[in-house]
PDB file of C-alpha atoms and ligand atoms in Angstrom:
ATOM      1  CA  UNK A   1       0.612  16.440 -19.292  1.00 55.00           C
ATOM      2  CA  UNK A   2       0.111  13.185 -17.396  1.00 66.00           C
ATOM      3  CA  UNK A   3      -3.219  12.396 -19.100  1.00 76.00           C
ATOM      4  CA  UNK A   4      -2.052   9.890 -21.717  1.00 81.00           C
ATOM      5  CA  UNK A   5      -3.602   6.953 -19.838  1.00 84.00           C
ATOM      6  CA  UNK A   6      -7.197   8.250 -19.752  1.00 84.00           C
ATOM      7  CA  UNK A   7      -8.499   6.010 -22.564  1.00 88.00           C
ATOM      8  CA  UNK A   8      -6.906   2.904 -21.072  1.00 87.00           C
ATOM      9  CA  UNK A   9      -8.604   3.575 -17.733  1.00 90.00           C
ATOM     10  CA  UNK A  10     -11.961   4.483 -19.303  1.00 92.00           C
ATOM     11  CA  UNK A  11     -11.901   1.061 -20.975  1.00 91.00           C
ATOM     12  CA  UNK A  12     -10.689  -0.757 -17.838  1.00 91.00           C
ATOM     13  CA  UNK A  13     -13.107   0.928 -15.381  1.00 94.00           C
ATOM     14  CA  UNK A  14     -15.982  -1.594 -15.559  1.00 94.00           C
ATOM     15  CA  UNK A  15     -13.726  -4.618 -14.890  1.00 93.00           C
ATOM     16  CA  UNK A  16     -11.126  -2.922 -12.660  1.00 94.00           C
ATOM     17  CA  UNK A  17     -12.529  -4.280  -9.389  1.00 95.00           C
ATOM     18  CA  UNK A  18     -12.317  -7.840 -10.782  1.00 92.00           C
ATOM     19  CA  UNK A  19      -8.668  -7.339 -11.740  1.00 92.00           C
ATOM     20  CA  UNK A  20      -7.682  -6.186  -8.251  1.00 94.00           C
ATOM     21  CA  UNK A  21      -9.213  -9.358  -6.810  1.00 93.00           C
ATOM     22  CA  UNK A  22      -6.406 -11.278  -8.560  1.00 89.00           C
ATOM     23  CA  UNK A  23      -8.324 -13.048 -11.354  1.00 91.00           C
ATOM     24  CA  UNK A  24      -5.767 -12.057 -14.017  1.00 92.00           C
ATOM     25  CA  UNK A  25      -2.678 -14.257 -13.464  1.00 93.00           C
ATOM     26  CA  UNK A  26      -0.353 -11.699 -15.093  1.00 94.00           C
ATOM     27  CA  UNK A  27      -1.319  -9.094 -12.483  1.00 95.00           C
ATOM     28  CA  UNK A  28      -2.002 -11.373  -9.505  1.00 95.00           C
ATOM     29  CA  UNK A  29       1.304 -10.525  -7.822  1.00 96.00           C
ATOM     30  CA  UNK A  30       0.915  -6.795  -8.489  1.00 97.00           C
ATOM     31  CA  UNK A  31      -2.453  -6.815  -6.707  1.00 97.00           C
ATOM     32  CA  UNK A  32      -1.490  -9.359  -4.044  1.00 97.00           C
ATOM     33  CA  UNK A  33      -2.636  -8.099  -0.591  1.00 97.00           C
ATOM     34  CA  UNK A  34      -4.527  -5.259  -2.336  1.00 98.00           C
ATOM     35  CA  UNK A  35      -6.952  -4.790   0.574  1.00 97.00           C
ATOM     36  CA  UNK A  36      -4.105  -4.760   3.081  1.00 98.00           C
ATOM     37  CA  UNK A  37      -2.170  -2.208   0.983  1.00 98.00           C
ATOM     38  CA  UNK A  38      -5.146   0.166   0.923  1.00 98.00           C
ATOM     39  CA  UNK A  39      -5.678  -0.339   4.659  1.00 98.00           C
ATOM     40  CA  UNK A  40      -2.009   0.473   5.356  1.00 98.00           C
ATOM     41  CA  UNK A  41      -2.264   3.740   3.425  1.00 98.00           C
ATOM     42  CA  UNK A  42      -5.517   4.836   5.055  1.00 98.00           C
ATOM     43  CA  UNK A  43      -4.224   3.950   8.546  1.00 97.00           C
ATOM     44  CA  UNK A  44      -1.443   6.524   8.123  1.00 97.00           C
ATOM     45  CA  UNK A  45      -3.625   9.569   7.501  1.00 94.00           C
ATOM     46  CA  UNK A  46      -6.030  11.881   9.294  1.00 90.00           C
ATOM     47  CA  UNK A  47      -7.406  15.405   8.902  1.00 93.00           C
ATOM     48  CA  UNK A  48      -7.934  16.848   5.431  1.00 95.00           C
ATOM     49  CA  UNK A  49      -6.954  14.323   2.804  1.00 96.00           C
ATOM     50  CA  UNK A  50      -6.424  14.802  -0.927  1.00 97.00           C
ATOM     51  CA  UNK A  51      -6.380  11.589  -2.977  1.00 98.00           C
ATOM     52  CA  UNK A  52      -5.024  11.301  -6.522  1.00 98.00           C
ATOM     53  CA  UNK A  53      -5.996   8.658  -9.087  1.00 98.00           C
ATOM     54  CA  UNK A  54      -8.987   7.450  -7.039  1.00 98.00           C
ATOM     55  CA  UNK A  55     -10.021   4.946  -9.742  1.00 98.00           C
ATOM     56  CA  UNK A  56     -13.115   3.059  -8.567  1.00 98.00           C
ATOM     57  CA  UNK A  57     -12.891   4.556  -5.074  1.00 98.00           C
ATOM     58  CA  UNK A  58     -11.527   1.553  -3.165  1.00 98.00           C
ATOM     59  CA  UNK A  59      -9.025   3.587  -1.124  1.00 98.00           C
ATOM     60  CA  UNK A  60     -11.503   6.473  -0.888  1.00 98.00           C
ATOM     61  CA  UNK A  61     -14.015   4.172   0.850  1.00 97.00           C
ATOM     62  CA  UNK A  62     -11.465   3.472   3.559  1.00 98.00           C
ATOM     63  CA  UNK A  63     -10.398   7.098   3.895  1.00 98.00           C
ATOM     64  CA  UNK A  64     -13.920   8.373   4.517  1.00 97.00           C
ATOM     65  CA  UNK A  65     -14.264   5.949   7.414  1.00 95.00           C
ATOM     66  CA  UNK A  66     -11.278   7.680   9.094  1.00 94.00           C
ATOM     67  CA  UNK A  67     -12.089  11.286   8.242  1.00 92.00           C
ATOM     68  CA  UNK A  68     -15.001  13.017   6.524  1.00 86.00           C
ATOM     69  CA  UNK A  69     -12.625  15.522   4.873  1.00 92.00           C
ATOM     70  CA  UNK A  70     -11.646  13.640   1.725  1.00 96.00           C
ATOM     71  CA  UNK A  71     -11.379  15.149  -1.748  1.00 96.00           C
ATOM     72  CA  UNK A  72     -10.463  13.073  -4.808  1.00 97.00           C
ATOM     73  CA  UNK A  73      -8.941  13.793  -8.203  1.00 97.00           C
ATOM     74  CA  UNK A  74      -9.281  11.339 -11.108  1.00 97.00           C
ATOM     75  CA  UNK A  75      -8.700  11.931 -14.837  1.00 96.00           C
ATOM     76  CA  UNK A  76     -10.798   9.032 -16.233  1.00 96.00           C
ATOM     77  CA  UNK A  77     -14.478   9.943 -16.652  1.00 96.00           C
ATOM     78  CA  UNK A  78     -15.542   6.267 -16.415  1.00 97.00           C
ATOM     79  CA  UNK A  79     -13.597   5.769 -13.174  1.00 97.00           C
ATOM     80  CA  UNK A  80     -15.101   8.960 -11.714  1.00 97.00           C
ATOM     81  CA  UNK A  81     -18.611   7.690 -12.534  1.00 97.00           C
ATOM     82  CA  UNK A  82     -18.028   4.469 -10.567  1.00 97.00           C
ATOM     83  CA  UNK A  83     -16.594   6.295  -7.547  1.00 98.00           C
ATOM     84  CA  UNK A  84     -19.463   8.798  -7.565  1.00 97.00           C
ATOM     85  CA  UNK A  85     -21.966   5.921  -7.573  1.00 97.00           C
ATOM     86  CA  UNK A  86     -20.210   4.195  -4.658  1.00 97.00           C
ATOM     87  CA  UNK A  87     -19.527   7.395  -2.699  1.00 97.00           C
ATOM     88  CA  UNK A  88     -21.936  10.149  -3.778  1.00 97.00           C
ATOM     89  CA  UNK A  89     -20.932  12.484  -0.933  1.00 95.00           C
ATOM     90  CA  UNK A  90     -17.203  12.588  -1.814  1.00 96.00           C
ATOM     91  CA  UNK A  91     -16.156  15.366  -4.224  1.00 96.00           C
ATOM     92  CA  UNK A  92     -14.132  13.817  -7.059  1.00 97.00           C
ATOM     93  CA  UNK A  93     -12.670  16.282  -9.540  1.00 96.00           C
ATOM     94  CA  UNK A  94     -11.475  15.787 -13.090  1.00 96.00           C
ATOM     95  CA  UNK A  95      -7.714  16.321 -13.045  1.00 96.00           C
ATOM     96  CA  UNK A  96      -4.277  14.813 -12.681  1.00 96.00           C
ATOM     97  CA  UNK A  97      -1.494  14.818 -10.062  1.00 97.00           C
ATOM     98  CA  UNK A  98      -0.980  18.552 -10.667  1.00 96.00           C
ATOM     99  CA  UNK A  99      -4.542  19.573  -9.921  1.00 95.00           C
ATOM    100  CA  UNK A 100      -5.021  21.057  -6.460  1.00 94.00           C
ATOM    101  CA  UNK A 101      -8.764  21.443  -5.884  1.00 91.00           C
ATOM    102  CA  UNK A 102      -9.764  24.718  -4.288  1.00 77.00           C
ATOM    103  CA  UNK A 103     -10.714  24.089  -0.680  1.00 74.00           C
ATOM    104  CA  UNK A 104     -11.205  26.443   2.207  1.00 72.00           C
ATOM    105  CA  UNK A 105      -8.938  24.411   4.480  1.00 78.00           C
ATOM    106  CA  UNK A 106      -5.251  23.379   4.499  1.00 87.00           C
ATOM    107  CA  UNK A 107      -4.214  19.953   3.193  1.00 92.00           C
ATOM    108  CA  UNK A 108      -2.805  17.588   5.849  1.00 95.00           C
ATOM    109  CA  UNK A 109      -2.222  14.495   3.702  1.00 97.00           C
ATOM    110  CA  UNK A 110      -1.850  13.629   0.040  1.00 98.00           C
ATOM    111  CA  UNK A 111      -2.451   9.965  -0.761  1.00 98.00           C
ATOM    112  CA  UNK A 112      -2.541   7.668  -3.767  1.00 98.00           C
ATOM    113  CA  UNK A 113      -2.413   3.964  -4.605  1.00 98.00           C
ATOM    114  CA  UNK A 114      -1.247   2.313  -7.846  1.00 98.00           C
ATOM    115  CA  UNK A 115      -1.119   5.623  -9.760  1.00 98.00           C
ATOM    116  CA  UNK A 116       2.065   7.717  -9.300  1.00 98.00           C
ATOM    117  CA  UNK A 117       3.926   5.673 -11.934  1.00 97.00           C
ATOM    118  CA  UNK A 118       1.813   7.388 -14.602  1.00 97.00           C
ATOM    119  CA  UNK A 119       4.042  10.429 -14.247  1.00 97.00           C
ATOM    120  CA  UNK A 120       7.469  10.572 -15.871  1.00 96.00           C
ATOM    121  CA  UNK A 121      10.357  11.104 -13.468  1.00 96.00           C
ATOM    122  CA  UNK A 122      10.459  14.783 -14.456  1.00 97.00           C
ATOM    123  CA  UNK A 123       6.728  15.104 -13.737  1.00 97.00           C
ATOM    124  CA  UNK A 124       7.192  13.272 -10.428  1.00 98.00           C
ATOM    125  CA  UNK A 125       9.621  15.962  -9.335  1.00 98.00           C
ATOM    126  CA  UNK A 126       7.192  18.745 -10.334  1.00 97.00           C
ATOM    127  CA  UNK A 127       4.449  17.028  -8.357  1.00 98.00           C
ATOM    128  CA  UNK A 128       6.605  16.587  -5.237  1.00 98.00           C
ATOM    129  CA  UNK A 129       7.694  20.259  -5.428  1.00 97.00           C
ATOM    130  CA  UNK A 130       4.031  21.267  -5.702  1.00 96.00           C
ATOM    131  CA  UNK A 131       3.044  19.130  -2.698  1.00 96.00           C
ATOM    132  CA  UNK A 132       5.884  20.618  -0.678  1.00 95.00           C
ATOM    133  CA  UNK A 133       4.369  24.043  -1.312  1.00 92.00           C
ATOM    134  CA  UNK A 134       0.759  23.117  -0.422  1.00 93.00           C
ATOM    135  CA  UNK A 135       1.072  20.685   2.503  1.00 94.00           C
ATOM    136  CA  UNK A 136       1.004  22.008   6.050  1.00 90.00           C
ATOM    137  CA  UNK A 137       4.315  21.544   7.971  1.00 89.00           C
ATOM    138  CA  UNK A 138       4.238  18.028   9.393  1.00 93.00           C
ATOM    139  CA  UNK A 139       1.846  17.039   6.575  1.00 95.00           C
ATOM    140  CA  UNK A 140       2.432  13.793   4.727  1.00 97.00           C
ATOM    141  CA  UNK A 141       2.471  12.221   1.309  1.00 98.00           C
ATOM    142  CA  UNK A 142       1.520   8.527   1.491  1.00 98.00           C
ATOM    143  CA  UNK A 143       1.757   6.725  -1.842  1.00 98.00           C
ATOM    144  CA  UNK A 144       1.653   2.980  -2.474  1.00 98.00           C
ATOM    145  CA  UNK A 145       2.772   1.920  -5.939  1.00 98.00           C
ATOM    146  CA  UNK A 146       5.036  -0.375  -7.907  1.00 98.00           C
ATOM    147  CA  UNK A 147       8.628   0.789  -7.447  1.00 98.00           C
ATOM    148  CA  UNK A 148      11.995  -0.890  -7.350  1.00 98.00           C
ATOM    149  CA  UNK A 149      14.942  -0.995  -4.958  1.00 98.00           C
ATOM    150  CA  UNK A 150      17.285  -0.382  -7.923  1.00 98.00           C
ATOM    151  CA  UNK A 151      17.420  -0.336 -11.733  1.00 97.00           C
ATOM    152  CA  UNK A 152      18.882  -3.865 -11.544  1.00 98.00           C
ATOM    153  CA  UNK A 153      15.858  -5.066  -9.542  1.00 98.00           C
ATOM    154  CA  UNK A 154      13.542  -3.519 -12.133  1.00 97.00           C
ATOM    155  CA  UNK A 155      15.366  -5.249 -15.004  1.00 97.00           C
ATOM    156  CA  UNK A 156      15.251  -8.565 -13.189  1.00 97.00           C
ATOM    157  CA  UNK A 157      11.482  -8.228 -12.702  1.00 97.00           C
ATOM    158  CA  UNK A 158      11.031  -7.484 -16.425  1.00 97.00           C
ATOM    159  CA  UNK A 159      13.138 -10.564 -17.293  1.00 97.00           C
ATOM    160  CA  UNK A 160      10.954 -12.691 -14.996  1.00 97.00           C
ATOM    161  CA  UNK A 161       7.786 -11.373 -16.669  1.00 97.00           C
ATOM    162  CA  UNK A 162       9.281 -12.180 -20.100  1.00 97.00           C
ATOM    163  CA  UNK A 163      10.257 -15.685 -18.946  1.00 97.00           C
ATOM    164  CA  UNK A 164       6.716 -16.319 -17.666  1.00 96.00           C
ATOM    165  CA  UNK A 165       5.377 -14.981 -20.990  1.00 97.00           C
ATOM    166  CA  UNK A 166       3.447 -12.282 -19.149  1.00 97.00           C
ATOM    167  CA  UNK A 167       3.553 -10.036 -22.214  1.00 96.00           C
ATOM    168  CA  UNK A 168       1.136  -7.343 -21.014  1.00 95.00           C
ATOM    169  CA  UNK A 169       2.901  -7.047 -17.669  1.00 97.00           C
ATOM    170  CA  UNK A 170       6.350  -6.929 -19.295  1.00 97.00           C
ATOM    171  CA  UNK A 171       5.137  -4.248 -21.719  1.00 96.00           C
ATOM    172  CA  UNK A 172       3.710  -2.159 -18.845  1.00 95.00           C
ATOM    173  CA  UNK A 173       6.942  -2.420 -16.895  1.00 97.00           C
ATOM    174  CA  UNK A 174       8.908  -1.306 -19.955  1.00 96.00           C
ATOM    175  CA  UNK A 175       6.665   1.551 -21.079  1.00 94.00           C
ATOM    176  CA  UNK A 176       5.086   3.104 -17.977  1.00 95.00           C
ATOM    177  CA  UNK A 177       7.234   5.205 -15.671  1.00 96.00           C
ATOM    178  CA  UNK A 178       8.091   2.860 -12.803  1.00 97.00           C
ATOM    179  CA  UNK A 179      10.911   4.338 -10.819  1.00 97.00           C
ATOM    180  CA  UNK A 180      13.370   3.443  -8.096  1.00 98.00           C
ATOM    181  CA  UNK A 181      13.383   4.162  -4.392  1.00 98.00           C
ATOM    182  CA  UNK A 182      16.778   5.958  -4.453  1.00 98.00           C
ATOM    183  CA  UNK A 183      15.388   8.310  -7.125  1.00 98.00           C
ATOM    184  CA  UNK A 184      12.267   9.070  -5.069  1.00 98.00           C
ATOM    185  CA  UNK A 185      14.250   9.439  -1.872  1.00 98.00           C
ATOM    186  CA  UNK A 186      16.542  12.038  -3.483  1.00 98.00           C
ATOM    187  CA  UNK A 187      13.536  14.019  -4.782  1.00 97.00           C
ATOM    188  CA  UNK A 188      11.881  13.968  -1.396  1.00 98.00           C
ATOM    189  CA  UNK A 189      15.081  15.076   0.378  1.00 97.00           C
ATOM    190  CA  UNK A 190      15.486  17.935  -2.092  1.00 97.00           C
ATOM    191  CA  UNK A 191      11.926  19.134  -1.462  1.00 96.00           C
ATOM    192  CA  UNK A 192      12.104  18.977   2.344  1.00 95.00           C
ATOM    193  CA  UNK A 193      10.497  15.651   3.115  1.00 97.00           C
ATOM    194  CA  UNK A 194      11.749  12.939   5.436  1.00 97.00           C
ATOM    195  CA  UNK A 195      10.851   9.619   3.823  1.00 97.00           C
ATOM    196  CA  UNK A 196      10.515   5.923   4.609  1.00 98.00           C
ATOM    197  CA  UNK A 197       9.715   3.022   2.281  1.00 98.00           C
ATOM    198  CA  UNK A 198       8.263  -0.393   3.114  1.00 98.00           C
ATOM    199  CA  UNK A 199       7.684  -3.280   0.718  1.00 98.00           C
ATOM    200  CA  UNK A 200       4.149  -4.736   0.725  1.00 98.00           C
ATOM    201  CA  UNK A 201       4.329  -7.301  -2.082  1.00 97.00           C
ATOM    202  CA  UNK A 202       6.774  -8.242  -4.870  1.00 96.00           C
ATOM    203  CA  UNK A 203       5.938  -4.999  -6.735  1.00 98.00           C
ATOM    204  CA  UNK A 204       4.330  -2.508  -4.386  1.00 98.00           C
ATOM    205  CA  UNK A 205       6.026  -0.350  -1.749  1.00 98.00           C
ATOM    206  CA  UNK A 206       4.491   2.234   0.513  1.00 98.00           C
ATOM    207  CA  UNK A 207       6.246   5.598   0.533  1.00 98.00           C
ATOM    208  CA  UNK A 208       5.601   7.817   3.533  1.00 98.00           C
ATOM    209  CA  UNK A 209       7.070  11.319   3.325  1.00 98.00           C
ATOM    210  CA  UNK A 210       6.681  13.903   6.090  1.00 97.00           C
ATOM    211  CA  UNK A 211       7.240  17.569   5.303  1.00 96.00           C
ATOM    212  CA  UNK A 212       9.982  18.661   7.665  1.00 92.00           C
ATOM    213  CA  UNK A 213      10.669  22.251   6.688  1.00 68.00           C
ATOM    214  CA  UNK A 214       8.944  25.128   4.887  1.00 61.00           C
ATOM    215  CA  UNK A 215      10.560  25.528   1.439  1.00 49.00           C
TER     216      UNK A 215
HETATM  217  C1  LIG B 301      -4.342   1.298 -11.415  1.00 85.98           C
HETATM  218  S1  LIG B 301      -5.543   2.547 -11.140  1.00 85.98           S
HETATM  219  C2  LIG B 301      -5.533   2.719  -9.366  1.00 85.98           C
HETATM  220  C3  LIG B 301      -6.895   3.089  -8.835  1.00 85.98           C
HETATM  221  C4  LIG B 301      -7.001   3.131  -7.305  1.00 85.98           C
HETATM  222  N1  LIG B 301      -6.179   4.174  -6.742  1.00 85.98           N
HETATM  223  C5  LIG B 301      -6.638   1.806  -6.697  1.00 85.98           C
HETATM  224  O1  LIG B 301      -5.705   1.746  -5.888  1.00 85.98           O
HETATM  225  O2  LIG B 301      -7.271   0.804  -7.037  1.00 85.98           O
HETATM  226  C6  LIG B 301      -4.658   4.012 -11.610  1.00 85.98           C
HETATM  227  C7  LIG B 301      -5.550   5.252 -11.591  1.00 85.98           C
HETATM  228  O3  LIG B 301      -4.706   6.396 -11.789  1.00 85.98           O
HETATM  229  C8  LIG B 301      -5.368   7.258 -12.695  1.00 85.98           C
HETATM  230  N2  LIG B 301      -4.360   8.085 -13.381  1.00 85.98           N
HETATM  231  C9  LIG B 301      -3.687   7.826 -14.540  1.00 85.98           C
HETATM  232  N3  LIG B 301      -2.890   8.852 -14.859  1.00 85.98           N
HETATM  233  C10 LIG B 301      -3.051   9.784 -13.876  1.00 85.98           C
HETATM  234  C11 LIG B 301      -2.528  11.094 -13.643  1.00 85.98           C
HETATM  235  N4  LIG B 301      -1.628  11.617 -14.478  1.00 85.98           N
HETATM  236  N5  LIG B 301      -2.931  11.781 -12.561  1.00 85.98           N
HETATM  237  C12 LIG B 301      -3.812  11.219 -11.686  1.00 85.98           C
HETATM  238  N6  LIG B 301      -4.357   9.993 -11.849  1.00 85.98           N
HETATM  239  C13 LIG B 301      -3.985   9.295 -12.928  1.00 85.98           C
HETATM  240  C14 LIG B 301      -6.118   6.345 -13.646  1.00 85.98           C
HETATM  241  O4  LIG B 301      -7.134   6.998 -14.352  1.00 85.98           O
HETATM  242  C15 LIG B 301      -6.599   5.258 -12.704  1.00 85.98           C
HETATM  243  O5  LIG B 301      -7.868   5.545 -12.172  1.00 85.98           O
END
């Protein structure tokens, strides 16, 4: 479950850091303000942090400057290799959004950038329910990812990608599991989180969800 993208990311790992710098015109808007987006996420956390989909460790690098208690989870072996080279002291486990590494301390924050859309909406709910059960009260989920204000906004973005002949981008938007803010907000309410959303570029929003009540 949730591991169907491993081969894609193994193949992408060696050139991923070039892509996020905006060299690929199809993805330039998706990765616009990439550094700022990662900084915004890391500025919101402290204490013991669990990061999902660490990729090449770009968010991880920022997190370890704020707190030494960072643990990562990443399903692509090639991505894990790059992060381990950049950050040999950070434990990065093989796993997906459902893997909770065994630690001897409670988890204060769960973070991720550009990765949550790899879960179907059904899987997203399972993940949020799981995080509600493991986070300390007052703990937070902070995820930045492509999401849409509505289904209509998503369709319009796909039409724009088609019109620009951005075929790879249009295909991604159609086939990966990009969701809407109202959907996420309802899930978070149901699982005892108070949430806010802020747009950071044409595609990416930051979702901050504070656990308000023990389930
Ligand atoms: C676009 S990259 C983002 C990497 C990094 N977080 C960043 O912001 O640059 C998406 C990452 O999510 C990982 N990923 C894909 N499916 C996943 C899953 N089901 N659970 C956790 N991570 C996943 C990929 O292997 C990849 O490293």
